[in-house]
Coordinates of C-alpha atoms (C1' of nucleotides) in Angstrom, one line a residue:
Chain G
M250 CA -47.3 40.9 -3.4
R251 CA -44.1 38.9 -3.7
L252 CA -43.0 36.4 -6.3
V253 CA -42.0 33.1 -4.8
E254 CA -38.3 32.7 -5.4
P255 CA -37.5 29.4 -7.0
N256 CA -35.2 27.4 -4.8
L257 CA -31.6 27.4 -6.0
F258 CA -31.5 23.7 -6.1
S259 CA -34.8 23.1 -7.8
K260 CA -33.3 23.0 -11.2
Y261 CA -31.1 20.2 -10.1
I262 CA -33.9 18.3 -8.5
H263 CA -36.0 18.3 -11.6
Q264 CA -33.2 17.9 -14.0
P265 CA -33.7 14.8 -16.0
T266 CA -31.2 12.0 -15.3
V267 CA -29.9 9.0 -17.2
F268 CA -29.9 7.0 -14.1
A269 CA -32.7 4.9 -12.8
N270 CA -30.8 3.6 -9.8
K271 CA -27.3 4.7 -9.6
S272 CA -26.4 2.7 -6.5
L273 CA -26.4 -0.4 -8.5
L274 CA -23.2 0.7 -10.1
S275 CA -21.4 1.1 -6.8
P276 CA -18.7 -1.5 -6.1
H277 CA -20.4 -2.4 -2.9
H278 CA -23.5 -3.5 -4.5
V279 CA -23.9 -7.3 -4.5
P280 CA -25.8 -8.5 -7.5
A281 CA -28.3 -11.3 -7.1
K282 CA -26.3 -13.4 -9.6
I283 CA -22.6 -13.2 -10.2
A284 CA -21.9 -13.6 -13.8
H285 CA -18.9 -15.4 -15.3
R286 CA -17.6 -16.7 -11.9
E287 CA -19.4 -20.0 -12.0
V288 CA -16.2 -22.0 -12.0
E289 CA -14.6 -20.1 -9.1
I290 CA -17.8 -20.2 -7.1
G291 CA -18.0 -23.9 -7.7
Q292 CA -14.5 -24.5 -6.5
L293 CA -15.1 -22.4 -3.5
T294 CA -18.3 -24.2 -2.6
A295 CA -16.6 -27.6 -3.0
A296 CA -13.8 -26.5 -0.7
L297 CA -16.2 -25.3 2.0
A298 CA -18.8 -28.1 1.6
P299 CA -17.2 -30.4 4.2
I300 CA -18.2 -27.9 6.9
L301 CA -21.8 -28.9 6.4
R302 CA -21.0 -32.5 7.0
G303 CA -19.4 -31.5 10.3
Y304 CA -15.8 -32.0 9.2
G305 CA -13.5 -29.1 9.8
S306 CA -12.9 -28.0 6.2
A307 CA -9.6 -27.2 4.8
N308 CA -8.5 -23.6 4.8
V309 CA -8.8 -21.9 1.5
F310 CA -6.8 -19.3 -0.2
I311 CA -8.1 -17.1 -2.9
Y312 CA -5.9 -15.3 -5.4
G313 CA -6.7 -12.8 -8.1
N314 CA -6.1 -9.3 -9.2
C315 CA -8.3 -6.5 -7.9
G316 CA -11.7 -6.2 -9.4
T317 CA -12.0 -9.9 -10.3
G318 CA -14.8 -10.6 -7.9
K319 CA -12.9 -12.3 -5.1
T320 CA -14.5 -10.5 -2.2
I321 CA -18.0 -10.6 -3.6
C322 CA -17.9 -14.3 -4.5
S323 CA -16.5 -15.3 -1.1
R324 CA -19.1 -13.3 0.7
F325 CA -21.8 -14.8 -1.5
V326 CA -20.6 -18.4 -1.0
A327 CA -20.2 -17.8 2.8
S328 CA -23.7 -16.5 3.1
Q329 CA -25.1 -19.4 1.2
L330 CA -23.2 -21.7 3.5
V331 CA -24.8 -20.0 6.5
T332 CA -28.3 -20.5 5.1
A333 CA -27.6 -24.0 4.2
S334 CA -26.3 -25.0 7.6
K335 CA -28.8 -26.4 10.0
K336 CA -27.3 -28.4 12.8
P337 CA -23.6 -27.5 12.9
V338 CA -24.0 -23.8 13.1
V339 CA -21.8 -21.8 10.8
R340 CA -20.8 -18.2 11.5
V341 CA -19.0 -16.0 9.1
V342 CA -16.7 -13.2 10.1
Y343 CA -15.5 -11.0 7.4
I344 CA -12.5 -8.8 8.1
N345 CA -10.7 -6.5 5.8
C346 CA -7.1 -6.6 7.0
K347 CA -6.1 -3.5 5.1
L348 CA -8.3 -1.1 7.0
K349 CA -6.0 1.1 9.1
K350 CA -6.9 1.2 12.8
V351 CA -9.3 -1.7 12.4
A352 CA -7.4 -4.8 11.7
D353 CA -3.8 -4.0 10.8
T354 CA -2.2 -5.8 13.7
E355 CA -2.7 -9.2 15.3
Y356 CA -4.2 -7.5 18.4
R357 CA -6.7 -5.4 16.4
L358 CA -7.6 -8.4 14.3
L359 CA -8.5 -10.4 17.4
T360 CA -10.3 -7.4 18.9
Q361 CA -12.4 -7.1 15.8
I362 CA -13.3 -10.8 15.7
L363 CA -14.2 -10.8 19.4
R364 CA -16.5 -7.9 18.9
E365 CA -18.2 -9.8 16.2
F366 CA -19.0 -12.3 18.9
G367 CA -20.3 -9.6 21.2
E368 CA -17.3 -9.6 23.5
T369 CA -16.1 -6.3 24.8
V370 CA -12.4 -5.8 24.5
P371 CA -10.3 -2.8 25.4
D372 CA -8.5 -1.2 22.5
T373 CA -5.2 -1.7 24.1
G374 CA -3.7 -3.1 27.2
L375 CA -4.2 -6.8 27.2
P376 CA -1.6 -9.3 26.1
T377 CA -2.6 -11.1 22.8
D378 CA -2.6 -14.6 24.4
V379 CA -5.4 -13.4 26.7
L380 CA -7.4 -12.5 23.7
Y381 CA -6.8 -15.9 22.2
R382 CA -8.2 -17.4 25.4
R383 CA -11.1 -15.1 25.4
F384 CA -11.8 -16.1 21.8
V385 CA -11.6 -19.8 22.7
A386 CA -14.0 -19.3 25.6
A387 CA -16.4 -17.3 23.6
V388 CA -16.5 -19.7 20.7
D389 CA -16.1 -23.1 22.2
E390 CA -19.3 -23.2 24.2
R391 CA -21.2 -24.8 21.4
Q392 CA -20.8 -26.9 18.2
Q393 CA -20.1 -24.4 15.5
T394 CA -17.8 -23.6 12.6
I395 CA -16.3 -20.2 12.3
V396 CA -15.5 -19.1 8.8
L397 CA -13.0 -16.3 9.0
I398 CA -12.7 -14.3 5.8
L399 CA -9.5 -12.4 5.9
D400 CA -9.6 -10.0 3.0
E401 CA -6.3 -8.5 1.8
I402 CA -4.5 -10.8 4.1
D403 CA -1.2 -10.1 2.4
A404 CA -1.2 -6.6 3.8
L405 CA -1.4 -7.9 7.3
V406 CA 1.2 -10.5 6.8
R407 CA 3.5 -8.0 5.3
K408 CA 3.0 -5.8 8.3
V409 CA 3.1 -8.2 11.3
G410 CA 4.6 -11.4 9.8
D411 CA 2.9 -14.7 9.5
E412 CA 3.0 -15.8 13.1
F413 CA -0.7 -15.1 13.7
L414 CA -1.8 -17.4 11.0
Y415 CA 0.0 -20.2 12.8
N416 CA -1.8 -19.2 16.0
F417 CA -5.1 -19.5 14.3
V418 CA -4.4 -22.8 12.9
R419 CA -3.2 -24.0 16.2
L420 CA -6.4 -22.9 17.8
N421 CA -8.2 -25.7 16.1
T422 CA -6.4 -28.2 18.3
E423 CA -7.4 -26.3 21.4
L424 CA -11.1 -26.0 20.6
Q425 CA -13.3 -28.8 21.8
K426 CA -16.5 -28.2 19.9
A427 CA -15.9 -25.4 17.5
R428 CA -13.9 -25.3 14.4
I429 CA -12.2 -22.5 12.5
T430 CA -11.8 -22.3 8.8
I431 CA -9.7 -19.5 7.4
L432 CA -10.5 -18.0 4.0
G433 CA -7.7 -15.8 3.0
I434 CA -8.1 -13.4 0.1
T435 CA -5.1 -11.8 -1.5
N436 CA -4.2 -10.1 -4.8
D437 CA -0.6 -11.0 -4.4
L438 CA -0.1 -14.1 -6.5
A439 CA 3.3 -14.8 -4.9
F440 CA 1.8 -14.5 -1.4
R441 CA 2.0 -18.2 -0.6
D442 CA 5.6 -18.6 -1.6
N443 CA 6.6 -16.1 1.0
L444 CA 4.9 -17.9 3.9
D445 CA 6.7 -19.9 6.5
Q446 CA 6.9 -23.6 5.5
R447 CA 5.1 -24.7 8.6
I448 CA 2.1 -22.4 7.9
K449 CA 2.1 -23.2 4.3
S450 CA 1.6 -26.9 4.9
S451 CA -1.3 -26.4 7.3
L452 CA -2.9 -23.6 5.6
G453 CA -2.8 -23.7 1.8
E454 CA -4.7 -26.9 1.3
E455 CA -7.1 -25.4 -1.2
E456 CA -6.6 -22.6 -3.6
V457 CA -8.9 -20.8 -5.9
L458 CA -7.6 -18.6 -8.6
F459 CA -9.7 -15.7 -9.9
K460 CA -8.7 -14.9 -13.4
P461 CA -9.2 -11.4 -14.8
Y462 CA -12.4 -10.8 -16.7
T463 CA -12.2 -10.7 -20.4
A464 CA -13.6 -7.8 -22.4
S465 CA -16.7 -9.7 -23.4
Q466 CA -17.3 -10.9 -19.9
L467 CA -17.1 -7.4 -18.6
K468 CA -19.5 -6.3 -21.3
D469 CA -22.0 -8.9 -20.1
I470 CA -21.6 -7.7 -16.5
L471 CA -22.0 -4.1 -17.6
D472 CA -25.0 -4.9 -19.8
E473 CA -26.8 -6.5 -16.9
R474 CA -26.1 -3.8 -14.4
A475 CA -26.8 -1.0 -16.9
S476 CA -30.2 -2.4 -17.7
E477 CA -31.3 -1.7 -14.2
A478 CA -29.1 1.2 -13.2
F479 CA -30.0 3.3 -16.2
N480 CA -33.2 4.3 -17.8
T481 CA -34.1 2.2 -20.7
G482 CA -32.2 3.2 -23.8
A483 CA -30.2 5.8 -21.9
V484 CA -26.9 4.1 -22.6
E485 CA -25.6 3.5 -26.1
P486 CA -24.1 0.0 -26.6
A487 CA -20.9 1.6 -27.9
A488 CA -20.4 3.3 -24.6
I489 CA -20.7 0.0 -22.7
N490 CA -18.3 -1.7 -25.1
K491 CA -15.8 1.1 -24.6
C492 CA -16.0 0.8 -20.9
A493 CA -15.5 -3.0 -21.1
A494 CA -12.6 -2.6 -23.4
L495 CA -10.8 0.0 -21.3
A496 CA -11.3 -2.0 -18.2
A497 CA -10.1 -5.2 -19.8
Q498 CA -6.9 -3.4 -20.7
E499 CA -6.4 -2.8 -17.0
H500 CA -6.1 -6.4 -16.0
G501 CA -9.9 -7.0 -16.4
D502 CA -10.9 -5.0 -13.4
A503 CA -14.7 -5.0 -13.0
R504 CA -14.6 -2.3 -10.5
R505 CA -12.9 -0.1 -12.9
A506 CA -15.5 -0.9 -15.6
L507 CA -18.3 0.0 -13.3
D508 CA -16.6 3.3 -12.3
L509 CA -16.1 4.2 -15.9
L510 CA -19.8 3.6 -16.7
R511 CA -21.0 5.5 -13.6
V512 CA -18.8 8.5 -14.3
A513 CA -19.8 8.5 -17.9
G514 CA -23.4 8.7 -16.8
E515 CA -22.7 11.5 -14.4
I516 CA -21.0 13.5 -17.2
A517 CA -23.9 13.0 -19.5
D518 CA -26.2 14.2 -16.8
R519 CA -24.2 17.3 -16.2
N520 CA -24.2 18.1 -19.8
G521 CA -28.0 17.7 -19.8
E522 CA -27.8 14.9 -22.4
E523 CA -30.3 12.1 -22.5
T524 CA -28.0 9.3 -23.5
V525 CA -24.6 8.1 -22.5
S526 CA -22.3 7.9 -25.5
E527 CA -18.8 6.7 -26.3
Q528 CA -17.5 10.2 -26.0
H529 CA -18.7 10.3 -22.4
T530 CA -16.8 7.2 -21.7
D531 CA -13.6 8.8 -23.0
V532 CA -14.1 11.8 -20.9
A533 CA -14.8 9.6 -17.9
E534 CA -11.6 7.7 -18.4
R535 CA -9.6 10.9 -18.5
R536 CA -11.4 12.1 -15.4
L537 CA -10.7 8.9 -13.5
D538 CA -7.1 8.9 -14.5
T539 CA -6.7 12.5 -13.4
D540 CA -8.3 11.8 -10.1
R541 CA -6.1 8.8 -9.5
V542 CA -2.9 10.7 -10.2
I543 CA -4.0 13.7 -8.2
E544 CA -5.0 11.5 -5.3
T545 CA -1.7 9.6 -5.3
I546 CA 0.2 12.9 -5.4
K547 CA -1.9 14.3 -2.5
A548 CA -1.0 11.3 -0.5
Q549 CA 2.7 11.8 -0.9
P550 CA 4.8 13.3 1.8
K551 CA 5.8 16.9 1.4
Q552 CA 9.4 16.1 0.4
T553 CA 8.2 13.9 -2.5
Q554 CA 5.9 16.6 -3.6
T555 CA 8.7 19.1 -3.5
I556 CA 10.8 16.9 -5.7
L557 CA 8.0 16.5 -8.2
F558 CA 7.4 20.2 -8.3
A559 CA 11.1 20.8 -8.8
A560 CA 11.0 18.3 -11.7
I561 CA 8.0 20.0 -13.3
T562 CA 9.4 23.5 -13.1
S563 CA 12.8 22.5 -14.3
A564 CA 11.3 20.6 -17.2
E565 CA 9.3 23.7 -18.1
A566 CA 12.4 25.8 -17.9
R567 CA 13.9 23.8 -20.7
P568 CA 14.1 25.4 -24.2
A569 CA 10.7 25.1 -25.8
T570 CA 11.3 22.2 -28.2
D571 CA 8.9 19.4 -28.6
R572 CA 11.6 16.8 -28.7
W573 CA 11.3 14.3 -25.8
A574 CA 15.0 14.2 -25.3
D575 CA 14.9 17.8 -24.3
K576 CA 12.5 17.1 -21.5
R577 CA 14.9 14.8 -19.7
L578 CA 16.4 15.8 -16.4
L579 CA 19.5 14.4 -14.8
T580 CA 19.8 13.6 -11.1
G581 CA 22.4 16.2 -10.4
D582 CA 20.5 19.1 -12.0
L583 CA 17.2 18.1 -10.4
Y584 CA 18.8 17.7 -7.0
A585 CA 20.2 21.3 -7.4
S586 CA 16.8 22.8 -8.2
Y587 CA 15.2 20.7 -5.5
C588 CA 17.7 22.2 -3.0
T589 CA 16.9 25.8 -4.0
L590 CA 13.2 25.0 -3.8
C591 CA 13.6 23.7 -0.3
Q592 CA 15.4 26.7 0.8
R593 CA 12.8 29.0 -0.6
N594 CA 10.2 27.0 1.3
N595 CA 12.2 26.6 4.5
L596 CA 12.2 22.9 4.1
K597 CA 14.9 20.6 5.3
V598 CA 17.1 19.5 2.4
L599 CA 17.3 15.8 2.2
T600 CA 20.6 14.0 1.4
P601 CA 21.2 12.8 -2.2
R602 CA 20.8 9.2 -0.9
R603 CA 17.3 9.8 0.2
F604 CA 16.6 11.9 -2.8
S605 CA 17.5 9.0 -4.9
D606 CA 15.1 6.7 -3.2
L607 CA 12.2 9.2 -3.5
I608 CA 12.9 9.5 -7.2
G609 CA 12.6 5.8 -7.3
E610 CA 9.3 5.9 -5.5
L611 CA 7.9 8.5 -8.0
D612 CA 9.0 6.1 -10.7
T613 CA 7.1 3.1 -9.2
L614 CA 4.1 5.3 -8.8
G615 CA 4.3 6.0 -12.5
I616 CA 4.5 9.7 -12.1
V617 CA 7.9 10.0 -13.6
A618 CA 9.8 7.5 -15.7
T619 CA 13.5 7.0 -15.0
R620 CA 16.3 5.0 -16.4
I621 CA 19.9 4.8 -15.5
I622 CA 22.4 6.0 -18.0
S623 CA 26.1 6.1 -17.9
K624 CA 27.9 9.1 -19.4
G625 CA 31.2 7.3 -19.2
R626 CA 33.9 9.6 -18.0
Y627 CA 31.2 12.0 -16.8
G628 CA 29.6 9.6 -14.4
R629 CA 26.4 7.5 -14.0
M630 CA 23.1 8.9 -13.1
R631 CA 19.4 8.7 -13.7
E632 CA 17.6 10.2 -16.5
I633 CA 14.2 11.5 -15.3
M634 CA 11.1 12.2 -17.4
L635 CA 7.7 13.3 -16.3
S636 CA 5.1 10.7 -17.2
V637 CA 2.2 13.2 -16.8
N638 CA 1.6 15.8 -19.4
G639 CA -0.9 18.2 -20.9
E640 CA -4.0 19.1 -18.9
L641 CA -3.2 16.7 -16.1
L642 CA 0.3 18.2 -15.7
E643 CA -1.3 21.6 -15.3
K644 CA -3.6 20.4 -12.6
V645 CA -0.8 18.7 -10.8
K646 CA 1.3 21.8 -11.1
D647 CA -1.5 24.0 -9.8
Y648 CA -2.0 21.7 -6.8
L649 CA 1.6 21.7 -5.9
A650 CA 2.1 25.4 -6.5
L651 CA -0.6 26.0 -3.8
R652 CA 1.5 24.1 -1.3
L653 CA 4.9 25.3 -2.4
N654 CA 6.4 28.3 -4.1
Chain W
dG243 C1' 42.9 -0.5 -34.0
dT244 C1' 42.9 -3.0 -29.4
dT245 C1' 43.2 -3.5 -24.7
dA246 C1' 43.6 -2.5 -20.0
dG247 C1' 42.9 0.9 -16.6
dT248 C1' 40.8 5.3 -14.7
dT249 C1' 37.3 8.2 -13.5
dC250 C1' 33.1 10.4 -12.6
dA251 C1' 28.4 11.1 -10.5
dG252 C1' 25.5 8.9 -8.7
dT253 C1' 23.2 4.3 -7.3
dT254 C1' 22.5 0.9 -4.0
dG255 C1' 22.6 -1.8 0.4
dA256 C1' 23.3 -2.0 5.3
dA257 C1' 23.3 -0.1 9.5
dA258 C1' 22.2 3.2 12.7
dG259 C1' 19.9 7.7 14.6
dC260 C1' 15.8 10.0 15.7
dA261 C1' 11.3 11.4 16.7
dA262 C1' 6.5 10.2 16.7
dT263 C1' 3.4 6.5 18.0
dA264 C1' 1.9 2.4 19.9
dT265 C1' 2.3 -1.1 23.6
dT266 C1' 3.2 -2.6 28.2
dA267 C1' 3.9 -2.1 33.0
dT268 C1' 3.1 0.1 37.1
dC269 C1' 0.8 2.6 40.6
dG270 C1' -2.6 5.1 43.4
dG271 C1' -7.4 5.5 44.1
dC272 C1' -11.9 3.5 44.3
dT273 C1' -15.4 0.0 45.1
dA274 C1' -17.1 -4.3 46.9
dC275 C1' -16.7 -7.6 49.8
Chain S
dA197 C1' -8.6 -8.0 47.1
dG198 C1' -9.8 -6.7 42.6
dC199 C1' -10.7 -3.4 39.1
dC200 C1' -10.0 1.0 36.7
dG201 C1' -7.8 4.7 34.6
dA202 C1' -3.7 7.5 34.4
dT203 C1' 0.9 7.8 33.8
dA204 C1' 5.6 6.3 33.1
dA205 C1' 8.5 3.1 30.7
dT206 C1' 9.5 0.6 26.8
dA207 C1' 9.1 -1.1 22.0
dT208 C1' 8.0 -0.4 17.3
dT209 C1' 7.7 2.4 13.2
dG210 C1' 8.7 5.3 9.5
dC211 C1' 11.7 8.4 7.8
dT212 C1' 16.5 9.9 7.3
dT213 C1' 21.4 10.0 7.5
dT214 C1' 26.1 7.9 7.2
dC215 C1' 29.3 4.9 5.3
dA216 C1' 31.0 2.3 1.9
dA217 C1' 30.9 -0.7 -1.9
dC218 C1' 29.5 -0.7 -6.7
dT219 C1' 28.5 0.7 -11.6
dG220 C1' 29.4 1.2 -16.6
dA221 C1' 30.7 3.7 -20.6
dA222 C1' 33.7 7.7 -22.0
dC223 C1' 38.3 8.8 -21.8
dT224 C1' 43.4 7.8 -21.6
dA225 C1' 47.5 5.6 -22.3
dA226 C1' 50.0 1.9 -23.5
dC227 C1' 50.5 -1.9 -26.8
dG228 C1' 51.4 -4.3 -30.9
dA229 C1' 50.7 -4.6 -36.0

DNA sequence: GTTAGTTCAGTTGAAAGCAATATTATCGGCTAC
DNA sequence: AGCCGATAATATTGCTTTCAACTGAACTAACGA
């Protein structure tokens, strides 16, 4: 007679959870109603409306920081457009230009579009003008309007220049029956200024600006999502307020707000608690911050990591005072300890020139803070301070120590 | 005490080298006429 | 002849180095009161 072993996972399966439907908190979830974007949606609709009357509509540019609902709203409006269109057929092609290997060159962009139309295109080999002809052939056989949503278009323009935009605009003169409307989405507010004059005049006819959400708007959004995503009463209002407030500080990023709330819920679950409280939100914020920093550091090339590790170890080697001034490193000293660290790891030692640039990069990433100081007769150099500290610093150090010595 | 000039220790910008990838061009083999 | 895939040739990138101009306050020395 043998006792039935309880499955290892059974305790997790039956563990109570605060979530009713966690997927509603995912950034990919498209809510039935998009709150607090009525104005923007209105502008967008007005800009695209001429399509339904058969006129080729103006091209539209959408600006706004990340997490302000640009993508969701444009997809929403585009889908409405498709359902509303009867006679002049409207087709929407959504392409995220930032995805590596998918649409980060003109060729790949075209390939991607052609595939949407069921054309088979080789990954490489054809000249781009052939692709343009294929596109014209595929599209022009009937009366239709193509709405081309180019998300993160700034990334593509930065990479391959703005020529391709001109090509697309020019296509309209070549097409007999079909029309193309470009809907460019970017979070670079200065994007338009950097475009070629020619393109600017033919492209930027309509602009919609997405402002960051305010804390109270974020709160509304969270309230609405939370009511369905969580079990009733499982989230304390204070927790939601905190999430909204924190995300509002970060340029009103709704994605951030939802992430905070989701992670807070996960933490509550793990602790076996029945409600999500403000404390959970605080922990969630730290978690997300830590993850973000660790992720960016992981993504850095080995040389940059080495420099950072050198900075951490030499900052620790300083006499144990709490004064900030004593944690400062100077370029020369750091370069020296970087050199020894490289030798110990059999890494190539970069020149001071490159070293200087990499320090600058760590600065822009917000991992160290630097400023240039002049010590008069004793030269001019950068003063470097670590921006991470405490628990996070330990984690970073541990990670780097695994890869280096 | 002021002023003009030096000096140091890197910082910064431009240009060029180099290796890894990505694109193009070319070529031989294969199939269908 | 036309198409295909493989391979060679060429271009593009991303990362670095080299070279050289630049920086700005501490330090020095000369100046004038």
